[in-house]
Coordinates of N, CA and C in Angstrom, one line a residue:
X23 N -60.1 -70.0 -43.7 CA -60.7 -69.7 -42.4 C -61.6 -68.5 -42.5
X24 N -61.8 -68.0 -43.7 CA -62.7 -66.8 -43.8 C -64.1 -67.3 -44.3
X25 N -64.4 -68.6 -44.2 CA -65.6 -69.1 -44.5 C -66.7 -68.7 -43.5
X26 N -67.8 -68.2 -43.9 CA -68.9 -67.7 -43.0 C -69.3 -68.8 -42.1
X27 N -69.3 -68.5 -40.8 CA -69.7 -69.5 -39.8 C -68.5 -70.2 -39.1
X28 N -67.3 -69.9 -39.6 CA -66.1 -70.5 -39.0 C -65.9 -69.9 -37.6
X29 N -65.6 -70.7 -36.7 CA -65.4 -70.3 -35.3 C -63.9 -70.3 -35.0
X30 N -63.4 -69.1 -34.7 CA -62.0 -69.1 -34.3 C -61.7 -69.5 -32.8
X31 N -60.6 -70.1 -32.6 CA -60.3 -70.5 -31.2 C -59.8 -69.2 -30.5
X32 N -60.5 -68.8 -29.4 CA -60.1 -67.6 -28.7 C -58.7 -67.5 -28.2
X33 N -58.2 -68.7 -27.7 CA -56.8 -68.7 -27.2 C -55.8 -68.4 -28.3
X34 N -56.0 -69.2 -29.4 CA -55.0 -69.1 -30.5 C -55.2 -67.7 -31.1
X35 N -56.4 -67.2 -31.2 CA -56.7 -65.9 -31.8 C -55.9 -64.8 -30.9
X36 N -56.0 -65.0 -29.6 CA -55.3 -64.0 -28.7 C -53.8 -64.0 -28.9
X37 N -53.3 -65.3 -29.0 CA -51.9 -65.5 -29.1 C -51.4 -64.8 -30.5
X38 N -52.1 -65.2 -31.5 CA -51.7 -64.7 -32.8 C -51.8 -63.2 -33.0
X39 N -52.8 -62.6 -32.3 CA -53.0 -61.2 -32.3 C -51.8 -60.5 -31.5
X40 N -51.5 -61.1 -30.3 CA -50.4 -60.5 -29.6 C -49.1 -60.6 -30.3
X41 N -48.8 -61.7 -30.9 CA -47.6 -61.9 -31.7 C -47.5 -60.9 -32.8
X42 N -48.6 -60.6 -33.6 CA -48.6 -59.7 -34.6 C -48.4 -58.3 -34.2
X43 N -49.0 -57.9 -33.1 CA -48.9 -56.6 -32.5 C -47.5 -56.4 -32.0
X44 N -46.9 -57.3 -31.4 CA -45.5 -57.3 -30.9 C -44.5 -57.1 -32.1
X45 N -44.6 -58.0 -33.1 CA -43.7 -58.0 -34.1 C -43.7 -56.7 -35.0
X46 N -44.9 -56.2 -35.2 CA -45.1 -55.0 -36.0 C -44.5 -53.8 -35.2
X47 N -44.6 -53.9 -34.0 CA -44.1 -52.7 -33.1 C -42.5 -52.8 -33.0
X48 N -42.0 -53.8 -33.2 CA -40.5 -54.0 -33.0 C -39.6 -53.1 -33.8
X49 N -39.8 -53.0 -35.2 CA -38.9 -52.2 -36.0 C -38.7 -50.8 -35.4
X50 N -37.4 -50.4 -35.3 CA -37.1 -49.1 -34.7 C -37.5 -47.9 -35.5
X51 N -38.3 -47.0 -35.0 CA -38.7 -45.9 -35.7 C -38.7 -44.7 -34.8
X52 N -39.4 -43.6 -35.3 CA -39.5 -42.3 -34.5 C -40.1 -42.5 -33.1
X53 N -41.1 -43.4 -33.1 CA -41.8 -43.6 -31.8 C -40.9 -44.2 -30.8
X54 N -40.1 -45.1 -31.3 CA -39.1 -45.8 -30.4 C -38.1 -44.7 -29.9
X55 N -37.6 -43.9 -30.8 CA -36.7 -42.8 -30.4 C -37.4 -41.9 -29.3
X56 N -38.6 -41.5 -29.4 CA -39.3 -40.7 -28.4 C -39.4 -41.5 -27.1
X57 N -39.8 -42.8 -27.2 CA -40.0 -43.6 -25.9 C -38.7 -43.7 -25.2
X58 N -37.6 -43.9 -25.9 CA -36.3 -44.0 -25.2 C -35.9 -42.7 -24.5
X59 N -36.0 -41.7 -25.3 CA -35.6 -40.4 -24.9 C -36.4 -39.9 -23.6
X60 N -37.7 -40.0 -23.8 CA -38.5 -39.7 -22.7 C -38.4 -40.4 -21.4
X61 N -38.1 -41.8 -21.6 CA -37.9 -42.7 -20.4 C -36.7 -42.2 -19.7
X62 N -35.6 -41.8 -20.4 CA -34.4 -41.5 -19.8 C -34.4 -40.0 -19.2
X63 N -34.8 -39.1 -20.0 CA -34.8 -37.7 -19.6 C -35.9 -37.2 -18.6
X64 N -37.0 -37.9 -18.7 CA -38.2 -37.6 -17.9 C -38.5 -38.6 -16.8
X65 N -38.6 -39.9 -17.2 CA -39.0 -40.9 -16.3 C -39.8 -42.0 -16.9
X66 N -40.1 -43.0 -16.1 CA -40.9 -44.2 -16.5 C -42.3 -43.8 -17.1
X67 N -43.0 -42.9 -16.4 CA -44.3 -42.6 -16.7 C -44.4 -42.0 -18.2
X68 N -43.4 -41.1 -18.4 CA -43.4 -40.4 -19.7 C -43.2 -41.5 -20.8
X69 N -42.3 -42.5 -20.5 CA -42.0 -43.5 -21.5 C -43.2 -44.4 -21.7
X70 N -43.9 -44.9 -20.6 CA -45.0 -45.7 -20.7 C -46.2 -45.0 -21.5
X71 N -46.4 -43.7 -21.3 CA -47.5 -43.0 -21.9 C -47.1 -42.9 -23.4
X72 N -45.9 -42.7 -23.7 CA -45.4 -42.7 -25.2 C -45.7 -44.1 -25.8
X73 N -45.4 -45.1 -25.1 CA -45.7 -46.5 -25.6 C -47.1 -46.8 -25.7
X74 N -47.9 -46.3 -24.8 CA -49.4 -46.6 -24.9 C -50.0 -45.9 -26.1
X75 N -49.5 -44.6 -26.4 CA -50.0 -44.0 -27.6 C -49.6 -44.7 -28.8
X76 N -48.4 -45.3 -28.9 CA -48.0 -46.0 -30.1 C -48.8 -47.3 -30.2
X77 N -49.0 -47.9 -29.1 CA -49.8 -49.2 -29.1 C -51.2 -48.9 -29.5
X78 N -51.8 -47.8 -29.1 CA -53.2 -47.5 -29.6 C -53.2 -47.2 -31.0
X79 N -52.2 -46.6 -31.6 CA -52.1 -46.5 -33.0 C -52.1 -47.7 -33.8
X80 N -51.2 -48.7 -33.3 CA -51.2 -50.1 -33.9 C -52.5 -50.7 -33.8
X81 N -53.2 -50.5 -32.6 CA -54.6 -51.1 -32.5 C -55.6 -50.6 -33.4
X82 N -55.4 -49.3 -33.8 CA -56.4 -48.7 -34.7 C -56.2 -49.5 -36.1
X83 N -55.0 -49.6 -36.5 CA -54.8 -50.3 -37.8 C -55.1 -51.8 -37.7
X84 N -54.9 -52.3 -36.6 CA -55.3 -53.7 -36.3 C -56.8 -53.9 -36.5
X85 N -57.5 -52.8 -36.0 CA -59.0 -52.9 -36.1 C -59.4 -52.7 -37.6
X86 N -58.7 -51.9 -38.3 CA -59.0 -51.8 -39.7 C -58.8 -53.1 -40.5
X87 N -57.8 -53.8 -40.2 CA -57.5 -55.1 -40.8 C -58.5 -56.2 -40.3
X88 N -58.8 -56.1 -39.0 CA -59.6 -57.2 -38.4 C -61.1 -57.1 -38.9
X89 N -61.6 -55.8 -39.0 CA -62.9 -55.6 -39.3 C -63.2 -55.5 -40.9
X90 N -62.0 -55.6 -41.6 CA -62.1 -55.6 -43.0 C -62.6 -54.3 -43.6
X91 N -62.1 -53.2 -42.9 CA -62.6 -51.8 -43.4 C -61.9 -51.5 -44.6
X92 N -62.3 -52.0 -45.8 CA -61.6 -51.7 -47.0 C -61.6 -50.3 -47.4
X93 N -62.7 -49.6 -47.0 CA -62.8 -48.2 -47.4 C -61.7 -47.3 -46.8
X94 N -61.2 -47.7 -45.6 CA -60.2 -47.1 -44.8 C -58.8 -47.4 -45.5
X95 N -58.6 -48.7 -45.8 CA -57.4 -49.1 -46.5 C -57.3 -48.4 -47.9
X96 N -58.5 -48.2 -48.6 CA -58.4 -47.6 -49.9 C -58.1 -46.1 -49.7
X97 N -58.7 -45.5 -48.6 CA -58.4 -44.1 -48.3 C -56.9 -43.9 -48.1
X98 N -56.3 -44.7 -47.3 CA -54.8 -44.6 -47.0 C -54.1 -44.7 -48.3
X99 N -54.4 -45.7 -49.2 CA -53.7 -45.9 -50.4 C -53.8 -44.7 -51.3
X100 N -55.0 -44.2 -51.4 CA -55.2 -43.1 -52.4 C -54.6 -41.7 -51.9
X101 N -54.5 -41.6 -50.6 CA -53.9 -40.4 -50.0 C -52.6 -40.6 -49.3
X102 N -51.9 -41.6 -49.8 CA -50.6 -42.0 -49.2 C -49.6 -40.8 -49.3
X103 N -49.6 -40.0 -50.4 CA -48.7 -38.9 -50.5 C -49.0 -37.8 -49.4
X104 N -50.3 -37.5 -49.3 CA -50.6 -36.5 -48.3 C -50.2 -36.9 -46.8
X105 N -50.5 -38.2 -46.5 CA -50.2 -38.8 -45.2 C -48.7 -38.7 -45.0
X106 N -47.9 -39.1 -46.0 CA -46.4 -39.0 -45.8 C -45.9 -37.6 -45.7
X107 N -46.6 -36.7 -46.5 CA -46.2 -35.3 -46.5 C -46.4 -34.7 -45.1
X108 N -47.7 -34.9 -44.5 CA -48.0 -34.4 -43.3 C -47.2 -35.0 -42.2
X109 N -47.1 -36.3 -42.2 CA -46.3 -37.0 -41.2 C -44.8 -36.6 -41.2
X110 N -44.3 -36.5 -42.4 CA -42.9 -36.2 -42.6 C -42.6 -34.8 -42.0
X111 N -43.4 -33.8 -42.3 CA -43.2 -32.5 -41.9 C -43.3 -32.4 -40.4
X112 N -44.3 -33.1 -39.8 CA -44.3 -33.1 -38.3 C -43.1 -33.8 -37.7
X113 N -42.6 -34.8 -38.3 CA -41.3 -35.4 -37.7 C -40.2 -34.5 -37.9
X114 N -40.1 -33.8 -38.9 CA -38.9 -32.9 -39.2 C -39.0 -31.8 -38.0
X115 N -40.2 -31.3 -37.8 CA -40.3 -30.2 -36.8 C -40.0 -30.8 -35.4
X116 N -40.6 -32.0 -35.1 CA -40.4 -32.6 -33.8 C -39.0 -33.0 -33.7
X117 N -38.4 -33.4 -34.7 CA -36.9 -33.8 -34.5 C -36.0 -32.7 -34.3
X118 N -36.3 -31.6 -35.0 CA -35.5 -30.3 -34.8 C -35.7 -29.8 -33.5
X119 N -36.9 -29.8 -33.0 CA -37.2 -29.2 -31.6 C -36.5 -30.1 -30.5
X120 N -36.6 -31.4 -30.8 CA -35.8 -32.3 -29.8 C -34.4 -32.1 -29.8
X121 N -33.8 -31.9 -30.9 CA -32.3 -31.7 -30.9 C -31.9 -30.4 -30.2
X122 N -32.8 -29.4 -30.2 CA -32.5 -28.1 -29.6 C -33.0 -28.1 -28.1
X123 N -33.7 -29.2 -27.6 CA -34.2 -29.2 -26.3 C -33.1 -29.1 -25.3
X124 N -33.3 -28.2 -24.3 CA -32.4 -28.1 -23.2 C -32.6 -29.2 -22.2
X125 N -31.6 -30.0 -21.9 CA -31.8 -31.2 -21.0 C -32.0 -30.7 -19.6
X126 N -33.0 -31.3 -18.9 CA -33.2 -31.1 -17.5 C -32.4 -32.0 -16.6
X127 N -32.2 -31.6 -15.4 CA -31.5 -32.5 -14.6 C -32.3 -33.7 -14.1
X128 N -31.8 -34.9 -14.2 CA -32.5 -36.1 -13.8 C -32.8 -36.1 -12.3
X129 N -34.0 -36.3 -11.9 CA -34.4 -36.3 -10.6 C -34.7 -34.9 -10.0
X130 N -34.8 -33.9 -10.9 CA -35.1 -32.5 -10.4 C -36.6 -32.6 -10.0
X131 N -37.0 -32.3 -8.8 CA -38.4 -32.5 -8.3 C -39.3 -31.4 -9.0
X132 N -38.7 -30.3 -9.2 CA -39.5 -29.2 -9.9 C -39.9 -29.7 -11.3
X133 N -38.8 -30.2 -12.0 CA -39.1 -30.6 -13.4 C -40.1 -31.8 -13.4
X134 N -39.9 -32.7 -12.4 CA -40.7 -33.9 -12.3 C -42.2 -33.5 -12.2
X135 N -42.5 -32.4 -11.3 CA -43.8 -32.1 -11.0 C -44.4 -31.5 -12.3
X136 N -43.7 -30.7 -13.0 CA -44.1 -30.1 -14.3 C -44.4 -31.2 -15.3
X137 N -43.5 -32.0 -15.5 CA -43.6 -33.1 -16.5 C -44.7 -34.1 -16.3
X138 N -45.1 -34.3 -15.0 CA -46.1 -35.3 -14.7 C -47.5 -34.8 -14.6
X139 N -47.8 -33.6 -15.2 CA -49.2 -33.1 -15.2 C -49.9 -34.0 -16.2
X140 N -51.1 -34.0 -16.0 CA -52.1 -34.8 -16.8 C -51.9 -34.3 -18.3
X141 N -52.0 -33.0 -18.6 CA -51.9 -32.6 -20.0 C -50.6 -33.0 -20.7
X142 N -49.5 -33.0 -19.9 CA -48.3 -33.4 -20.5 C -48.3 -34.9 -20.8
X143 N -48.9 -35.7 -19.9 CA -49.0 -37.2 -20.2 C -49.8 -37.4 -21.4
X144 N -50.9 -36.6 -21.6 CA -51.7 -36.7 -22.8 C -50.9 -36.4 -24.0
X145 N -50.1 -35.4 -23.9 CA -49.2 -35.0 -25.0 C -48.2 -36.1 -25.4
X146 N -47.7 -36.8 -24.4 CA -46.8 -37.9 -24.7 C -47.5 -39.0 -25.5
X147 N -48.7 -39.4 -25.1 CA -49.4 -40.4 -25.7 C -49.9 -40.0 -27.1
X148 N -50.5 -38.8 -27.2 CA -51.0 -38.3 -28.4 C -49.9 -38.2 -29.6
X149 N -48.7 -37.7 -29.1 CA -47.7 -37.4 -30.1 C -47.3 -38.8 -30.8
X150 N -47.1 -39.8 -29.9 CA -46.6 -41.1 -30.5 C -47.8 -41.8 -31.3
X151 N -49.1 -41.6 -30.9 CA -50.2 -42.0 -31.6 C -50.3 -41.4 -32.9
X152 N -50.0 -40.1 -33.0 CA -50.0 -39.4 -34.3 C -49.0 -39.9 -35.2
X153 N -47.8 -40.2 -34.7 CA -46.7 -40.6 -35.5 C -47.0 -42.0 -36.1
X154 N -47.6 -42.8 -35.3 CA -48.0 -44.2 -35.7 C -49.1 -44.2 -36.9
X155 N -50.1 -43.5 -36.6 CA -51.3 -43.5 -37.5 C -51.1 -42.8 -38.8
X156 N -50.0 -41.9 -38.8 CA -49.7 -41.2 -40.1 C -48.6 -42.0 -40.8
X157 N -48.4 -43.2 -40.5 CA -47.5 -44.1 -41.3 C -48.4 -45.0 -42.1
X158 N -48.5 -44.8 -43.4 CA -49.4 -45.6 -44.3 C -48.9 -47.1 -44.4
X159 N -47.6 -47.3 -44.1 CA -47.1 -48.6 -44.2 C -47.7 -49.6 -43.1
X160 N -48.1 -49.0 -42.0 CA -48.6 -49.8 -40.8 C -49.8 -50.6 -41.2
X161 N -50.8 -49.8 -41.9 CA -52.0 -50.5 -42.3 C -51.8 -51.6 -43.3
X162 N -50.8 -51.4 -44.2 CA -50.5 -52.4 -45.1 C -49.8 -53.6 -44.5
X163 N -49.0 -53.4 -43.4 CA -48.3 -54.5 -42.7 C -49.4 -55.2 -42.0
X164 N -50.3 -54.7 -41.3 CA -51.3 -55.4 -40.6 C -52.2 -56.2 -41.6
X165 N -52.5 -55.6 -42.8 CA -53.3 -56.3 -43.7 C -52.6 -57.5 -44.3
X166 N -51.3 -57.4 -44.4 CA -50.5 -58.6 -45.0 C -50.4 -59.6 -43.9
X167 N -50.2 -59.2 -42.6 CA -50.1 -60.2 -41.6 C -51.3 -60.9 -41.3
X168 N -52.5 -60.2 -41.4 CA -53.7 -60.9 -41.1 C -54.0 -61.8 -42.3
X169 N -53.8 -61.4 -43.5 CA -54.0 -62.3 -44.6 C -53.1 -63.5 -44.5
X170 N -51.8 -63.3 -44.2 CA -50.9 -64.4 -44.1 C -51.3 -65.4 -43.1
X171 N -51.9 -65.0 -42.0 CA -52.3 -65.9 -40.9 C -53.8 -66.3 -41.0
X172 N -54.4 -66.1 -42.2 CA -55.8 -66.5 -42.5 C -56.7 -66.0 -41.4
X173 N -56.5 -64.7 -41.1 CA -57.4 -64.0 -40.2 C -58.3 -63.0 -40.8
X174 N -58.5 -63.1 -42.2 CA -59.3 -62.1 -42.9 C -60.7 -62.2 -42.6
X175 N -61.2 -63.4 -42.1 CA -62.6 -63.5 -41.9 C -63.0 -63.3 -40.4
X176 N -62.1 -62.8 -39.6 CA -62.4 -62.5 -38.2 C -63.5 -61.6 -38.0
X177 N -63.5 -60.6 -39.0 CA -64.4 -59.5 -38.8 C -65.8 -59.9 -38.8
X178 N -66.2 -61.0 -39.2 CA -67.5 -61.5 -39.3 C -68.1 -61.7 -37.9
X179 N -67.3 -61.8 -36.9 CA -67.7 -62.0 -35.5 C -67.2 -60.8 -34.7
X180 N -68.1 -60.1 -34.2 CA -67.6 -58.9 -33.3 C -66.8 -59.3 -32.2
X181 N -67.2 -60.3 -31.4 CA -66.4 -60.7 -30.2 C -65.0 -61.2 -30.7
X182 N -64.8 -62.0 -31.7 CA -63.5 -62.4 -32.3 C -62.7 -61.2 -32.7
X183 N -63.3 -60.3 -33.5 CA -62.5 -59.2 -34.0 C -62.1 -58.3 -32.8
X184 N -63.0 -58.1 -31.8 CA -62.6 -57.3 -30.6 C -61.4 -57.9 -29.9
X185 N -61.5 -59.3 -29.7 CA -60.4 -60.0 -29.0 C -59.1 -59.8 -29.8
X186 N -59.2 -59.9 -31.1 CA -58.0 -59.8 -31.8 C -57.4 -58.5 -31.8
X187 N -58.1 -57.4 -31.8 CA -57.6 -56.0 -31.7 C -57.0 -55.8 -30.3
X188 N -57.7 -56.3 -29.3 CA -57.2 -56.1 -27.9 C -55.9 -56.9 -27.8
X189 N -55.7 -58.0 -28.4 CA -54.5 -58.8 -28.3 C -53.4 -58.1 -29.1
X190 N -53.7 -57.4 -30.2 CA -52.8 -56.6 -30.9 C -52.3 -55.5 -30.0
X191 N -53.1 -54.8 -29.4 CA -52.8 -53.7 -28.4 C -51.8 -54.3 -27.3
X192 N -52.2 -55.4 -26.8 CA -51.4 -55.9 -25.6 C -50.0 -56.3 -26.1
X193 N -50.0 -57.0 -27.3 CA -48.7 -57.3 -27.9 C -47.8 -56.2 -28.1
X194 N -48.4 -55.1 -28.7 CA -47.6 -53.9 -29.1 C -47.1 -53.3 -27.8
X195 N -48.0 -53.2 -26.8 CA -47.7 -52.6 -25.5 C -46.6 -53.4 -24.7
X196 N -46.6 -54.6 -24.9 CA -45.5 -55.5 -24.3 C -44.2 -55.0 -24.8
X197 N -44.1 -54.8 -26.1 CA -42.8 -54.3 -26.7 C -42.3 -53.0 -26.1
X198 N -43.4 -52.1 -26.0 CA -43.1 -50.7 -25.6 C -42.7 -50.8 -24.0
X199 N -43.3 -51.7 -23.4 CA -42.9 -51.9 -22.0 C -41.5 -52.3 -21.8
X200 N -41.0 -53.2 -22.6 CA -39.7 -53.7 -22.6 C -38.7 -52.5 -22.9
X201 N -39.0 -51.8 -23.9 CA -38.2 -50.7 -24.4 C -38.1 -49.6 -23.2
X202 N -39.3 -49.2 -22.6 CA -39.3 -48.3 -21.6 C -38.5 -48.8 -20.3
X203 N -38.8 -50.0 -19.9 CA -38.0 -50.6 -18.8 C -36.5 -50.5 -18.9
X204 N -36.1 -51.0 -20.1 CA -34.6 -51.0 -20.4 C -34.1 -49.6 -20.4
X205 N -34.8 -48.6 -20.9 CA -34.3 -47.3 -21.0 C -34.2 -46.6 -19.6
X206 N -35.3 -46.9 -18.8 CA -35.2 -46.4 -17.4 C -34.1 -46.9 -16.6
X207 N -33.7 -48.2 -16.9 CA -32.7 -48.8 -16.1 C -31.3 -48.0 -16.4
X208 N -31.3 -47.3 -17.5 CA -30.0 -46.6 -17.9 C -30.1 -45.0 -17.5
X209 N -31.2 -44.7 -16.9 CA -31.5 -43.3 -16.7 C -30.4 -42.6 -15.8
X210 N -30.0 -43.3 -14.8 CA -29.0 -42.7 -13.8 C -27.6 -42.4 -14.5
X211 N -27.3 -43.1 -15.6 CA -26.1 -42.9 -16.3 C -26.0 -41.7 -17.2
X212 N -27.2 -41.1 -17.5 CA -27.2 -39.9 -18.3 C -27.4 -38.6 -17.5
X213 N -26.3 -37.8 -17.5 CA -26.4 -36.6 -16.8 C -25.5 -35.6 -17.7
X214 N -25.8 -34.3 -17.5 CA -25.1 -33.3 -18.2 C -25.0 -33.5 -19.8
X215 N -23.8 -33.7 -20.2 CA -23.5 -33.9 -21.6 C -24.1 -35.1 -22.2
X216 N -24.3 -36.1 -21.4 CA -25.0 -37.3 -21.9 C -26.4 -37.0 -22.3
X217 N -27.1 -36.2 -21.5 CA -28.6 -35.9 -21.9 C -28.5 -35.0 -23.1
X218 N -27.5 -34.1 -23.2 CA -27.5 -33.3 -24.4 C -27.3 -34.1 -25.6
X219 N -26.5 -35.0 -25.6 CA -26.3 -35.8 -26.8 C -27.4 -36.8 -27.0
X220 N -28.1 -37.2 -26.0 CA -29.3 -38.0 -26.1 C -30.4 -37.3 -26.9
X221 N -30.5 -36.1 -26.5 CA -31.5 -35.2 -27.2 C -31.2 -35.0 -28.7
X222 N -29.9 -34.8 -28.9 CA -29.4 -34.5 -30.3 C -29.5 -35.8 -31.1
X223 N -29.2 -36.9 -30.5 CA -29.2 -38.2 -31.2 C -30.6 -38.6 -31.5
X224 N -31.5 -38.6 -30.5 CA -32.9 -39.0 -30.8 C -33.6 -38.0 -31.7
X225 N -33.3 -36.8 -31.6 CA -33.9 -35.7 -32.5 C -33.5 -36.0 -33.9
X226 N -32.1 -36.4 -34.1 CA -31.7 -36.6 -35.4 C -32.3 -37.8 -36.1
X227 N -32.6 -38.8 -35.3 CA -33.3 -40.0 -35.7 C -34.7 -39.6 -36.2
X228 N -35.4 -38.9 -35.4 CA -36.8 -38.5 -35.7 C -36.8 -37.6 -36.9
X229 N -35.9 -36.7 -37.0 CA -35.7 -35.7 -38.1 C -35.4 -36.6 -39.4
X230 N -34.5 -37.5 -39.3 CA -34.1 -38.4 -40.4 C -35.3 -39.1 -41.0
X231 N -36.2 -39.7 -40.1 CA -37.4 -40.4 -40.7 C -38.3 -39.4 -41.4
X232 N -38.4 -38.2 -40.8 CA -39.2 -37.2 -41.5 C -38.7 -36.8 -42.8
X233 N -37.4 -36.7 -43.0 CA -36.7 -36.3 -44.3 C -36.9 -37.5 -45.3
X234 N -36.8 -38.7 -44.8 CA -37.0 -39.9 -45.7 C -38.4 -39.9 -46.2
X235 N -39.4 -39.6 -45.4 CA -40.8 -39.6 -45.8 C -41.0 -38.5 -46.8
X236 N -40.4 -37.3 -46.6 CA -40.6 -36.2 -47.6 C -39.9 -36.5 -48.9
X237 N -38.7 -37.1 -48.8 CA -37.9 -37.4 -50.0 C -38.6 -38.4 -50.9
X238 N -39.4 -39.4 -50.2 CA -40.0 -40.4 -50.9 C -41.2 -39.8 -51.8
X239 N -41.5 -38.6 -51.5 CA -42.6 -37.9 -52.3 C -42.0 -37.4 -53.7
X240 N -40.7 -37.4 -53.8 CA -40.2 -36.9 -55.1 C -40.5 -37.9 -56.2
X241 N -40.7 -37.3 -57.4 CA -41.2 -38.2 -58.5 C -40.0 -39.0 -59.1
X242 N -39.6 -40.0 -58.3 CA -38.5 -40.8 -58.8 C -39.0 -42.3 -58.8
X243 N -38.3 -43.1 -59.7 CA -38.8 -44.6 -59.8 C -38.4 -45.4 -58.6
X244 N -39.0 -45.1 -57.5 CA -38.7 -45.8 -56.2 C -38.8 -47.3 -56.3
X245 N -39.8 -47.8 -57.0 CA -40.1 -49.2 -57.0 C -39.0 -49.9 -57.8
X246 N -38.6 -49.3 -59.0 CA -37.5 -49.9 -59.7 C -36.2 -49.8 -59.0
X247 N -36.0 -48.7 -58.3 CA -34.7 -48.6 -57.4 C -34.7 -49.7 -56.4
X248 N -35.8 -49.9 -55.7 CA -35.9 -50.9 -54.7 C -35.6 -52.3 -55.2
X249 N -36.2 -52.6 -56.4 CA -36.0 -53.9 -56.9 C -34.6 -54.1 -57.4
X250 N -33.9 -53.0 -57.9 CA -32.5 -53.1 -58.2 C -31.6 -53.3 -57.0
X251 N -32.0 -52.8 -55.9 CA -31.3 -53.0 -54.7 C -31.7 -54.3 -53.9
X252 N -32.6 -55.0 -54.5 CA -33.0 -56.3 -53.8 C -33.9 -56.1 -52.7
X253 N -34.6 -54.9 -52.6 CA -35.5 -54.6 -51.4 C -36.9 -55.0 -51.8

C-alpha cells in the first residue's frame, strides 16, 4: 500500500487511525494516574484537559509515523537514554509531590475557582503532554502499528496523512474521555481519608514509573533478561 500513487480510502483510514490511537492510549501509565486523580479531586474539566494533553502527545508521534519522519525516529533512538532520564526524573518529582499533596474538599467553591483558571488548565494539559512525548516507546509503538497496517505510504499524501493523525488524536481522546467520565462518576465517594489515599496511590504509581525509567538506564543486560522472562 506504500506504492506511489496509491489512494487510501478516507473512511477506512479514519477508522484505522482512531483504532490505533485508542489502543495505544489504553495501557495504564502515569498519564492515566494523573487523569483519574484530577478527575476525582478537582473535577471533570481537569480530567478532560489532562486527557487532551495526552492525546496531543499521541498525535505528535502519530504524525511522526504518518509523515515518515525518519530523522525524528532516529533522534529518539539515539537519545533514548536522555529521554528516559529526563522523563523518569520528572515523574519521580511529580509522583513525590502528588503523594504529599494536601487533598481539598470536593465541591469547595473557592478551590474550584482557583483550579479552573486558564493557566491551571494549561498546566493540566501540558504536564500529560510532556509525560507522553518523553516516552520513547510511544514512537516505536506507532511505527510498528502503522507498518503492521500497511500505512507506511500515507505520508505521500498530505490530506491522507492529516486525516490519519486527526483520527489518531480522536481515538486517543475517546479513551481519555471514558477514563475521565468513569472517574468523575466516583467523585462523590472520595472524601477526607479517601482523597488522601487517592493522592498517595496515584503518586506512588507515577513515582514507580519514574523509578522504572531510571533503573532501565543501569548497564544491565535488559534484552537478555527480557527474553529469559519471555517478554
